[in-house]
mmCIF file of C-alpha atoms and ligand atoms in Angstrom:
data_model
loop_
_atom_site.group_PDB
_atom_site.id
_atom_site.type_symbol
_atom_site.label_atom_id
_atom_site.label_comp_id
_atom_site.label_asym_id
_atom_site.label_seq_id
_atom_site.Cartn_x
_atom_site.Cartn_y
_atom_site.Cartn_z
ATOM 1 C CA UNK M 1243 14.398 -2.960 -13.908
ATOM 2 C CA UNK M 1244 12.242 -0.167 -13.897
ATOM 3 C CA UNK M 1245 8.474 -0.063 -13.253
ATOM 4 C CA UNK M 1246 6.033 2.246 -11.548
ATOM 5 C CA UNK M 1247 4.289 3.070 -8.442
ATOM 6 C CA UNK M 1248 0.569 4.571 -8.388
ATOM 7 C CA UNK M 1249 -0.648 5.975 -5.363
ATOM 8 C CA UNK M 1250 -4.129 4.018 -4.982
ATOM 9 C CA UNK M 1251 -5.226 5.758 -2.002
ATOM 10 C CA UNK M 1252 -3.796 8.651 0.005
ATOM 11 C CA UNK M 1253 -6.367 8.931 2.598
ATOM 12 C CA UNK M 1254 -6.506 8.076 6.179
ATOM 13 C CA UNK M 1255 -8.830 5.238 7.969
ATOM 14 C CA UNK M 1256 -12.419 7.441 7.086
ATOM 15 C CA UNK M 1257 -11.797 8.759 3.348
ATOM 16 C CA UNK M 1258 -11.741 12.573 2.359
ATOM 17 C CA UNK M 1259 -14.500 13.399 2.251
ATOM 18 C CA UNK M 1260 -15.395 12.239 5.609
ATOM 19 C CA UNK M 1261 -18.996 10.949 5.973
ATOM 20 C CA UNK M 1262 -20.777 14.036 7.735
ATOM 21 C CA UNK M 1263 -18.177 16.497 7.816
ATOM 22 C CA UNK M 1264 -18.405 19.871 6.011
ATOM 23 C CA UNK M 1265 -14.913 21.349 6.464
ATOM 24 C CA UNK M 1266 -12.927 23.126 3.751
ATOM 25 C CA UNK M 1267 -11.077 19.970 2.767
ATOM 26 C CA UNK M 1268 -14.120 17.820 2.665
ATOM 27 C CA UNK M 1269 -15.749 19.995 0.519
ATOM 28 C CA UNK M 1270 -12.767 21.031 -1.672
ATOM 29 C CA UNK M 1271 -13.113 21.434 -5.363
ATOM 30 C CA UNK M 1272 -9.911 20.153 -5.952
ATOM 31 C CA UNK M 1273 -9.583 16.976 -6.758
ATOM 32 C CA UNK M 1274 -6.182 15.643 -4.746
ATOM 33 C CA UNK M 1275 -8.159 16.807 -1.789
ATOM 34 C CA UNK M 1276 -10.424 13.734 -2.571
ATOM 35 C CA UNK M 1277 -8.711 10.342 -1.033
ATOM 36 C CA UNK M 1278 -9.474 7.119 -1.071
ATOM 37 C CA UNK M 1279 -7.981 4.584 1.454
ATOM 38 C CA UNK M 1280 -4.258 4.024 1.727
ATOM 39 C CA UNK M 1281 -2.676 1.567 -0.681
ATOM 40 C CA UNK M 1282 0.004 1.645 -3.781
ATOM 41 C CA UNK M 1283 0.294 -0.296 -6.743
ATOM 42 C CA UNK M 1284 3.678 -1.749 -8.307
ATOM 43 C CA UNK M 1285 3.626 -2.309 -11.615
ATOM 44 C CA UNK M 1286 6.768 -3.342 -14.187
ATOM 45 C CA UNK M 1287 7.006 -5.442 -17.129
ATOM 46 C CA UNK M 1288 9.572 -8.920 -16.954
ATOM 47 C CA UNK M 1289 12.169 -8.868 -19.586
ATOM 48 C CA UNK M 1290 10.865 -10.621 -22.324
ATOM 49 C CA UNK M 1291 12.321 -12.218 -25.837
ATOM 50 C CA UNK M 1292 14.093 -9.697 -26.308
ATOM 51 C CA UNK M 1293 13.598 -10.312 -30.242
ATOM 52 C CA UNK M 1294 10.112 -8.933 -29.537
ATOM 53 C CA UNK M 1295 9.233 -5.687 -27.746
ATOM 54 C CA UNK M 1296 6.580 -5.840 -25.938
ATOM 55 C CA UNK M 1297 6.800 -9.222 -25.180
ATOM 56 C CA UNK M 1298 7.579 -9.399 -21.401
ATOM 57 C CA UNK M 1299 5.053 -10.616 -19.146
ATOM 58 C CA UNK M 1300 3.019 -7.393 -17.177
ATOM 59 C CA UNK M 1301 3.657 -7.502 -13.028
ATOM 60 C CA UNK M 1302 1.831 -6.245 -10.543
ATOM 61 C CA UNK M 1303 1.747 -5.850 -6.827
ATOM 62 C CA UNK M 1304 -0.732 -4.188 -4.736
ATOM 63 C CA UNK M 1305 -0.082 -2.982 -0.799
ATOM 64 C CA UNK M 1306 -3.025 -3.335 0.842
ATOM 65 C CA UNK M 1307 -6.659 -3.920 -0.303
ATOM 66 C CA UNK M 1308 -8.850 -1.547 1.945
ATOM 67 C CA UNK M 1309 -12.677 -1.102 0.941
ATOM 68 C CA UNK M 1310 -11.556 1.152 -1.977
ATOM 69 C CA UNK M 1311 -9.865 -1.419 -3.720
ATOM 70 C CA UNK M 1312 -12.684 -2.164 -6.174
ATOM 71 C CA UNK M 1313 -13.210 1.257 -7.442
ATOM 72 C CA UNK M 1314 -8.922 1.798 -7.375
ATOM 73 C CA UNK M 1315 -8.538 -1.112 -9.367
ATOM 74 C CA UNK M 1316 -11.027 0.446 -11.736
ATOM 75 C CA UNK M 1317 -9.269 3.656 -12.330
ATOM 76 C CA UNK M 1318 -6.147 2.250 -12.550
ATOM 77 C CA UNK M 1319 -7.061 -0.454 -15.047
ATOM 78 C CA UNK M 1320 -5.436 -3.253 -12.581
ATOM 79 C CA UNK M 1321 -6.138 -5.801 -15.274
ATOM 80 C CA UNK M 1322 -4.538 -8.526 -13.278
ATOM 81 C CA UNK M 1323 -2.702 -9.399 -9.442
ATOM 82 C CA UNK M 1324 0.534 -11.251 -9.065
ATOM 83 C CA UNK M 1325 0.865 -11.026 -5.262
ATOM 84 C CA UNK M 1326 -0.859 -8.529 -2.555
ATOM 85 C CA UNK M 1327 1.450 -7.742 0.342
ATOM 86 C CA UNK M 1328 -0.446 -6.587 3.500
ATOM 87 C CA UNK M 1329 1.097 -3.715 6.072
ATOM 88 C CA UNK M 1330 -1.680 -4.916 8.881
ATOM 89 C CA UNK M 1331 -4.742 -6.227 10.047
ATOM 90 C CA UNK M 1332 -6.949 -2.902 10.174
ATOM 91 C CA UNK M 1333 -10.055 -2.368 8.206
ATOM 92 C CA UNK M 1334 -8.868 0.260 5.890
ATOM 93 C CA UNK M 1335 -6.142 -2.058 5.015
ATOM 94 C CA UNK M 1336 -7.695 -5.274 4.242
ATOM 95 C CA UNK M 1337 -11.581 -4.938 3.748
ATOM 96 C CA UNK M 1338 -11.333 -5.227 -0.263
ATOM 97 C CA UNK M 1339 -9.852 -8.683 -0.150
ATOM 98 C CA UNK M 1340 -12.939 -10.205 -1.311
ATOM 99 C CA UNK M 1341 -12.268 -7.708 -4.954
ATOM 100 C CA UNK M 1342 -9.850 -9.574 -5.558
ATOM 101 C CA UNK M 1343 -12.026 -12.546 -6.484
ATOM 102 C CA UNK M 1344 -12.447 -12.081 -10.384
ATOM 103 C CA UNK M 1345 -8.248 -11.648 -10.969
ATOM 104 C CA UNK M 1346 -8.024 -14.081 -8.887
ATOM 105 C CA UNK M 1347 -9.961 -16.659 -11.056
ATOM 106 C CA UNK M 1348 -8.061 -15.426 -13.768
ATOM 107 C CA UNK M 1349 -4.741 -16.153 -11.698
ATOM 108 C CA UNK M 1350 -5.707 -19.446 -10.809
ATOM 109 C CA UNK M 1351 -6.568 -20.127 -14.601
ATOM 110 C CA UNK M 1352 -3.103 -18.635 -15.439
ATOM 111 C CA UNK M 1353 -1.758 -21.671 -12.957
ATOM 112 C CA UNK M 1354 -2.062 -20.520 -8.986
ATOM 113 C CA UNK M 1355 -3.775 -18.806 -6.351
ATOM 114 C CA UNK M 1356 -3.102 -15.324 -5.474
ATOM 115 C CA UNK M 1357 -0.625 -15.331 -2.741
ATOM 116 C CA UNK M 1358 -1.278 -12.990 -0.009
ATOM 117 C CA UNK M 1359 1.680 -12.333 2.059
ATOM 118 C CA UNK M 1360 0.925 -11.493 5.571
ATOM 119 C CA UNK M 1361 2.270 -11.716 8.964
ATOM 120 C CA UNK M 1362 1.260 -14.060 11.614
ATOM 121 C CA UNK M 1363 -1.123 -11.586 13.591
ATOM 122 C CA UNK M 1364 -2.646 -10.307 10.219
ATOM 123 C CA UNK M 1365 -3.448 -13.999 8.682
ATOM 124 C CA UNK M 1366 -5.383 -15.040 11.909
ATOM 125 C CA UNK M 1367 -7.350 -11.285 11.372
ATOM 126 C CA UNK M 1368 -8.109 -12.531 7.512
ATOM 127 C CA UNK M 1369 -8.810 -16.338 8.581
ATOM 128 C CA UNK M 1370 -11.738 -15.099 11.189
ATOM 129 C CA UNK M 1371 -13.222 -12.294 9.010
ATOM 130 C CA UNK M 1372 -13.030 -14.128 5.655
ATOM 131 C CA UNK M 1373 -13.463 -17.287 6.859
ATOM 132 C CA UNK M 1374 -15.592 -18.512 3.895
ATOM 133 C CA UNK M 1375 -12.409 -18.144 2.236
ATOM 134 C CA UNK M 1376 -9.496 -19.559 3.878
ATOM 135 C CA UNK M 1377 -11.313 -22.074 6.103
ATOM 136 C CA UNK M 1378 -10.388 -25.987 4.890
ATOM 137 C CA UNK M 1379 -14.025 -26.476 5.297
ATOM 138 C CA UNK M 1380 -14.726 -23.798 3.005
ATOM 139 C CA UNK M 1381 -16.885 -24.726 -0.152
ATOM 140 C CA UNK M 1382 -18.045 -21.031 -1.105
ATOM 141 C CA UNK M 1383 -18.096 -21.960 -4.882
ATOM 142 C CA UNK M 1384 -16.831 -18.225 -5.703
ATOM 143 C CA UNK M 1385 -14.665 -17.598 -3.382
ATOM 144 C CA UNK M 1386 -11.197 -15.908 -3.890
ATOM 145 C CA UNK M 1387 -8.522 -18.402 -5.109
ATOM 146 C CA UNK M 1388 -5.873 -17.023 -2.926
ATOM 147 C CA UNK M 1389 -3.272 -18.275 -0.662
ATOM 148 C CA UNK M 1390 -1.818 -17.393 2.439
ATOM 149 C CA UNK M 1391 1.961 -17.012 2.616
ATOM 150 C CA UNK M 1392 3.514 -15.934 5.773
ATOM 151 C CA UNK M 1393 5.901 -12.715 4.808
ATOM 152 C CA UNK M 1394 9.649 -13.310 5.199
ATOM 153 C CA UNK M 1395 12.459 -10.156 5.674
ATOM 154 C CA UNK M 1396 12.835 -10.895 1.542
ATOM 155 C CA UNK M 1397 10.183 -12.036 -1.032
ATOM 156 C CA UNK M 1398 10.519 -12.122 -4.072
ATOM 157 C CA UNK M 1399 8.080 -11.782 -6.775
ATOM 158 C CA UNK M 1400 9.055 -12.493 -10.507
ATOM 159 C CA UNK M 1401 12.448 -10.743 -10.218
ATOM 160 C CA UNK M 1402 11.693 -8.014 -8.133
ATOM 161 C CA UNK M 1403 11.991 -8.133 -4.023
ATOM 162 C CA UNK M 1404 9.967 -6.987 -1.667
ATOM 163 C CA UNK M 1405 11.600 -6.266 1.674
ATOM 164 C CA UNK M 1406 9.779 -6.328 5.101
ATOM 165 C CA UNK M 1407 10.750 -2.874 6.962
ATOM 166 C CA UNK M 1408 9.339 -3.528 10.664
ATOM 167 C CA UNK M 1409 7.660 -0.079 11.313
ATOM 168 C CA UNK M 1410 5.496 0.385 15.013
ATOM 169 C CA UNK M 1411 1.675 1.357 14.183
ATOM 170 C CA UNK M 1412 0.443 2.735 18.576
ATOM 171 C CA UNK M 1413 1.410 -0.915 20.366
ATOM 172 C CA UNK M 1414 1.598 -3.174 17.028
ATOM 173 C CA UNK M 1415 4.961 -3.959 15.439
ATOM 174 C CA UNK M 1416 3.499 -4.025 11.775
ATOM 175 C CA UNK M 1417 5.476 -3.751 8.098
ATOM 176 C CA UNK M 1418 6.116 -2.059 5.371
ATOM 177 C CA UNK M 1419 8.276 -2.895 2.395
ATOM 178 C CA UNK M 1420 10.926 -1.899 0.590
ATOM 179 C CA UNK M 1421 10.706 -2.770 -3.737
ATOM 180 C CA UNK M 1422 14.332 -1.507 -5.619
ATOM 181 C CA UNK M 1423 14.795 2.185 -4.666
ATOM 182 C CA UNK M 1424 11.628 2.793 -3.474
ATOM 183 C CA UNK M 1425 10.198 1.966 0.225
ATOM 184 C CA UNK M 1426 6.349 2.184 1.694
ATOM 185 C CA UNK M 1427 5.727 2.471 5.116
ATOM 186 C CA UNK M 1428 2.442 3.349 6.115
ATOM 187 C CA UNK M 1429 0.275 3.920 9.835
ATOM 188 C CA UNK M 1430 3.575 4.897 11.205
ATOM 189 C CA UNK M 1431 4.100 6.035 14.853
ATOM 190 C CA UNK M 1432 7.653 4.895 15.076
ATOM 191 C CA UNK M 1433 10.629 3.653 13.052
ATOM 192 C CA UNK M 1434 12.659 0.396 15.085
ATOM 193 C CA UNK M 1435 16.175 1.617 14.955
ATOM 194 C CA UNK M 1436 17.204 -1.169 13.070
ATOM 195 C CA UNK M 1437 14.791 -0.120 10.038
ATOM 196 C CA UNK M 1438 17.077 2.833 8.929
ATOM 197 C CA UNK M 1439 19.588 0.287 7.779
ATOM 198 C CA UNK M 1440 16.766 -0.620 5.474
ATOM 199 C CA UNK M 1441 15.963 1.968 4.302
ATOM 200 C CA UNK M 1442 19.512 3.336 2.314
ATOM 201 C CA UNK M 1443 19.938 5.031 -1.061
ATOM 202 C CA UNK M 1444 16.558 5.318 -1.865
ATOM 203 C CA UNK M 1445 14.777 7.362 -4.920
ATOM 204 C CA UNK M 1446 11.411 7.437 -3.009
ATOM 205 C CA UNK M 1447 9.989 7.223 0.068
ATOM 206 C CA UNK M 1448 6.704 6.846 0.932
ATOM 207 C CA UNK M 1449 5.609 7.545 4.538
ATOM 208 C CA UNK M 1450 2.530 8.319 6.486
ATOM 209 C CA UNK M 1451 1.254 11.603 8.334
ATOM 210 C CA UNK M 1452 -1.982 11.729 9.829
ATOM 211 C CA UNK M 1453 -2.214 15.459 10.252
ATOM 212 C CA UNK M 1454 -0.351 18.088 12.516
ATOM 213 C CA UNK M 1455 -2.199 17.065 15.932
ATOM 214 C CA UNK M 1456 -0.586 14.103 17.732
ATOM 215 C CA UNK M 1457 -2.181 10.656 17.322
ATOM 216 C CA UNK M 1458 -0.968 7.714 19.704
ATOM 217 C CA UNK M 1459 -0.726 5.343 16.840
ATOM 218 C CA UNK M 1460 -0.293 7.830 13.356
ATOM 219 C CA UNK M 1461 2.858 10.357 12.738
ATOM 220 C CA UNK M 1462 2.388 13.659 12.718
ATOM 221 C CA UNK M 1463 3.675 15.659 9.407
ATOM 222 C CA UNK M 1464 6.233 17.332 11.799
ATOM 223 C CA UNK M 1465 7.486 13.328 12.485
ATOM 224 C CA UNK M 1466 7.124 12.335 9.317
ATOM 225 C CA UNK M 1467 9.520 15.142 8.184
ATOM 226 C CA UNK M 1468 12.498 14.149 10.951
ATOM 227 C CA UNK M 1469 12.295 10.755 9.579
ATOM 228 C CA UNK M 1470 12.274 11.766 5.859
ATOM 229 C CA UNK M 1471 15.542 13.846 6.971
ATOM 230 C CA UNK M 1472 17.475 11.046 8.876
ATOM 231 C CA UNK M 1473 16.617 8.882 5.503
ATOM 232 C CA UNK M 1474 17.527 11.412 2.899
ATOM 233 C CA UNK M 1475 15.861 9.803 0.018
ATOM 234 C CA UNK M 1476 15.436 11.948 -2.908
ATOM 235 C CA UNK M 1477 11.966 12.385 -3.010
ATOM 236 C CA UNK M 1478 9.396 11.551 0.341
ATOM 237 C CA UNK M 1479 5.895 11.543 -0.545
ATOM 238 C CA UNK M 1480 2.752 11.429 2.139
ATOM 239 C CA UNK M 1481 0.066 9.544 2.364
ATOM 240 C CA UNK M 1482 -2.571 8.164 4.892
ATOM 241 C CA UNK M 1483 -3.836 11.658 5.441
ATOM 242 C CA UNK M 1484 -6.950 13.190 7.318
ATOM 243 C CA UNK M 1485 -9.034 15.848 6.426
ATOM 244 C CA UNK M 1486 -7.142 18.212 8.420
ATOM 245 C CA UNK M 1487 -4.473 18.360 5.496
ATOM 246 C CA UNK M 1488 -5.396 20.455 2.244
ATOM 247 C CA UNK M 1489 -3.476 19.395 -0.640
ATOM 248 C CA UNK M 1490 -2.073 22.741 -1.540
ATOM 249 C CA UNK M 1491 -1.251 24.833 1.322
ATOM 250 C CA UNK M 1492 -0.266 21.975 2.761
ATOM 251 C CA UNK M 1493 2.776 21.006 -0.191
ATOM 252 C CA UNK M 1494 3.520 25.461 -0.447
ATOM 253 C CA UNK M 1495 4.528 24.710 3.238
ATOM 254 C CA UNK M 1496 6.387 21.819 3.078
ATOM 255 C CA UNK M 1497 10.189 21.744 2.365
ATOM 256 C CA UNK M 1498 12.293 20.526 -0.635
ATOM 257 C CA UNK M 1499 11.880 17.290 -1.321
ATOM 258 C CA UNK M 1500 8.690 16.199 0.551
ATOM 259 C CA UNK M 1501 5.080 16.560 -0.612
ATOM 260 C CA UNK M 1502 1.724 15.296 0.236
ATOM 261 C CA UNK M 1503 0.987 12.562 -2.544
ATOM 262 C CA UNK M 1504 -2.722 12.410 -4.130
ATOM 263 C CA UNK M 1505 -4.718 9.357 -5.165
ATOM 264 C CA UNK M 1506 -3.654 8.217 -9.185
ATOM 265 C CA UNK M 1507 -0.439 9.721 -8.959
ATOM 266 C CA UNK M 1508 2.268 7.907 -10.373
ATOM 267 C CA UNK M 1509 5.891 7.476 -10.065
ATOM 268 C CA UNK M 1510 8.632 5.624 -12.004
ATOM 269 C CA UNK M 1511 10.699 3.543 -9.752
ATOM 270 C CA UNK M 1512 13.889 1.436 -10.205
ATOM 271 C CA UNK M 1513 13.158 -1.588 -8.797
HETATM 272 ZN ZN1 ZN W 1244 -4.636 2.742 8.227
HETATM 273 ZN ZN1 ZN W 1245 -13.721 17.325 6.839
#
């Protein structure tokens, strides 16, 4: 099946701009220097009647929903969730879960919840901070019709799987996913050994890189790159990036292959 992967967010835990800063890259003139928090959209449609074109069923799957998600959804004309799979529990990766509350009405309308798929450590995060949500005490009238579903090594979601790739984040053990020929693994500081076998024959990678100075819990682009070697997928693209990184003579530096992705790009993906 093929469908296609938009780069919500490229930027790291503070947005580019970064509140207070002045530096070349903050105040850049060009646009892909201007990102958003991390996330990615996966769109395709489901075969339909074949009889009538057209007629299969729009999907969509977002990664993440930091405190952007609102104004990403806007731009990108999200029109409608099917499932949101979260990496982990930080801010920047799950503050815009409350946005989700009008698609969400339309979802339950449509027949369920939202399901949120989340490990262990990140559901207790979302149960304490949305708690007017998830709690079985909860009567918030307009609160998010979503549902917690603990994330297994394979979920699928209307014909399409999403694979957990364990990836470390500093101490935490936290995932990303693999969907068809494409895989996602953001707030990387290491890759398990046992990821690699996960992460075979793909079309696109997406992987984070903070910046060039070490980070104890974020990749450097010189990491990122090793990695993106050992995996050898066609194209590796970049993303949770600081302000340290300008767009262009960043990607005239980098080799074959590998580039620094901006926010609204979008890729076609076999999934
Ligand atoms: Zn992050
Ligand atoms: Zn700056």
């Amino acid at each position: 099946m093929e469908g296609l992967l938009t780069f919500l967010g490229t930027g790291t835990s503070m947005g580019v701009p970064t509140l207070g800063c002045d530096c070349a890259v903050c105040t850049s003139a060009d646009t892909r220097d201007r990102r958003l928090r991390t996330s990615v959209l996966v769109r395709w449609n489901e075969p339909g009647n074949g009889a009538v074109p057209g007629s299969g069923q729009e999907r969509v799957v977002v990664i993440d929903t930091g405190p952007d998600f609102r104004e990403q959804a806007l731009r990108s004309r999200i029109s409608r969730v099917d499932a949101v799979f979260y990496t982990h529990s930080h801010a920047d990766h799950i503050l815009g879960l409350d946005d989700l509350r009008p698609l969400s009405f339309k979802a339950f309308r449509e027949g369920a919840p939202i399901p949120l798929y989340a490990a262990p450590e990140t559901v207790t995060v979302l149960e304490h901070i949305f708690a007017y949500t998830f709690s079985p005490q909860a009567t918030y009238p307009t609160r998010a019709r979503v549902r917690l579903q603990p994330v297994a090594e394979r979920n699928p979601v209307h014909g399409v799987d999403f694979l957990r790739v364990p990836v470390m984040h500093g101490e935490m053990r936290i995932a990303g996913y693999r969907f068809g020929r494409a895989a996602y693994l953001t707030d990387v500081s290491d890759i398990p050994e046992e990821s690699f076998a996960l992460l075979k024959d793909l079309d696109h990678l997406v992987l984070s890189a903070l910046r060039h100075k070490p980070h104890p819990s974020h990749a450097t682009v010189e990491q990122a790159l090793g990695w993106a070697r050992r995996i050898g997928a066609k194209n590796t693209w970049l993303t949770h990036i600081a302000h340290e990184l300008a767009h262009d003579a960043t990607n005239r530096a980098l080799p074959a292959g590998v580039a620094l992705a901006y926010d609204g790009q979008t890729l076609p993906v076999t999934l």
